[in-house]
């Protein structure tokens, strides 16, 4: 960990795109949009499969997802559904936690204050992916 910290922060542009696949991509998109609060920015379908979807986080950043490919070969860009994990920064962690508890989300870790200054909690989505939400926005860039 870099112990030198700057008092001036440089805003981060979304340049890293976490990706995941789902057995039922349409249902996962609905959960992430309707329950968690992502924005449905783009969904491209190929028949009944989701070829590509972009979901933006209202406070910055985004993810890409699509339908899993059970017959994916070596070299295909495909992750086994349910094996994804992601940390999402939010200034509204208590509101989000209350909304997800009320919606019956599978809470993995109750909301708590961490020793490094973040307030956070974790859930598991219907596909088995793990999502942690918290206030820790990362260390400042040099």
Short mmCIF file of N, CA, C and O in Angstrom, two decimals, residues 2 8 11 22 24 36 45 54 56 61 80 90 107 127 130 132-133 137:
data_model
loop_
_atom_site.label_atom_id
_atom_site.label_comp_id
_atom_site.label_asym_id
_atom_site.label_seq_id
_atom_site.Cartn_x
_atom_site.Cartn_y
_atom_site.Cartn_z
N UNK A 2 0.57 2.19 -0.84
CA UNK A 2 1.31 3.43 -0.91
C UNK A 2 0.93 4.30 0.28
O UNK A 2 -0.22 4.66 0.46
N UNK A 8 -4.97 16.31 -3.05
CA UNK A 8 -5.77 16.62 -4.24
C UNK A 8 -6.08 15.32 -4.97
O UNK A 8 -5.20 14.54 -5.27
N UNK A 11 -10.20 13.00 -10.61
CA UNK A 11 -11.36 12.15 -10.91
C UNK A 11 -10.97 10.99 -11.82
O UNK A 11 -10.14 11.13 -12.70
N UNK A 22 -23.92 -14.79 -17.65
CA UNK A 22 -25.01 -15.28 -16.82
C UNK A 22 -25.75 -16.41 -17.53
O UNK A 22 -25.84 -16.42 -18.75
N UNK A 24 -28.99 -16.77 -17.09
CA UNK A 24 -30.19 -16.05 -17.50
C UNK A 24 -29.86 -14.56 -17.46
O UNK A 24 -30.15 -13.86 -16.48
N UNK A 36 -30.92 -3.38 -7.73
CA UNK A 36 -29.68 -2.77 -7.25
C UNK A 36 -29.58 -1.29 -7.63
O UNK A 36 -29.15 -0.47 -6.83
N UNK A 45 -29.21 -8.18 -28.37
CA UNK A 45 -29.62 -9.57 -28.30
C UNK A 45 -29.26 -10.32 -29.58
O UNK A 45 -29.17 -9.72 -30.65
N UNK A 54 -24.54 -3.28 -21.53
CA UNK A 54 -23.77 -2.31 -20.74
C UNK A 54 -24.72 -1.76 -19.68
O UNK A 54 -25.78 -1.24 -20.00
N UNK A 56 -24.61 0.92 -16.55
CA UNK A 56 -23.83 1.98 -15.92
C UNK A 56 -24.24 2.15 -14.46
O UNK A 56 -25.42 2.02 -14.12
N UNK A 61 -18.69 4.66 -13.53
CA UNK A 61 -18.28 3.31 -13.85
C UNK A 61 -19.41 2.51 -14.49
O UNK A 61 -20.54 2.99 -14.60
N UNK A 80 -17.36 -18.57 -16.35
CA UNK A 80 -18.42 -19.43 -15.84
C UNK A 80 -19.41 -18.55 -15.06
O UNK A 80 -19.01 -17.80 -14.17
N UNK A 90 -20.22 3.71 -3.67
CA UNK A 90 -21.44 4.50 -3.56
C UNK A 90 -21.38 5.39 -2.34
O UNK A 90 -20.94 4.96 -1.27
N UNK A 107 -28.03 -11.21 1.47
CA UNK A 107 -26.97 -10.42 2.10
C UNK A 107 -25.87 -11.37 2.58
O UNK A 107 -26.12 -12.26 3.39
N UNK A 127 -27.51 -15.20 -9.73
CA UNK A 127 -26.60 -16.11 -10.45
C UNK A 127 -25.49 -16.65 -9.54
O UNK A 127 -24.76 -17.54 -9.94
N UNK A 130 -20.85 -12.24 -6.49
CA UNK A 130 -20.75 -11.47 -5.26
C UNK A 130 -20.50 -10.00 -5.57
O UNK A 130 -19.65 -9.67 -6.41
N UNK A 132 -19.90 -6.25 -3.60
CA UNK A 132 -19.65 -5.49 -2.38
C UNK A 132 -19.89 -4.03 -2.72
O UNK A 132 -19.46 -3.54 -3.77
N UNK A 133 -20.59 -3.32 -1.85
CA UNK A 133 -20.89 -1.91 -2.05
C UNK A 133 -20.35 -1.14 -0.87
O UNK A 133 -20.56 -1.54 0.28
N UNK A 137 -13.45 4.89 -2.14
CA UNK A 137 -13.30 5.25 -3.57
C UNK A 137 -11.87 5.06 -4.06
O UNK A 137 -11.54 5.49 -5.16
#
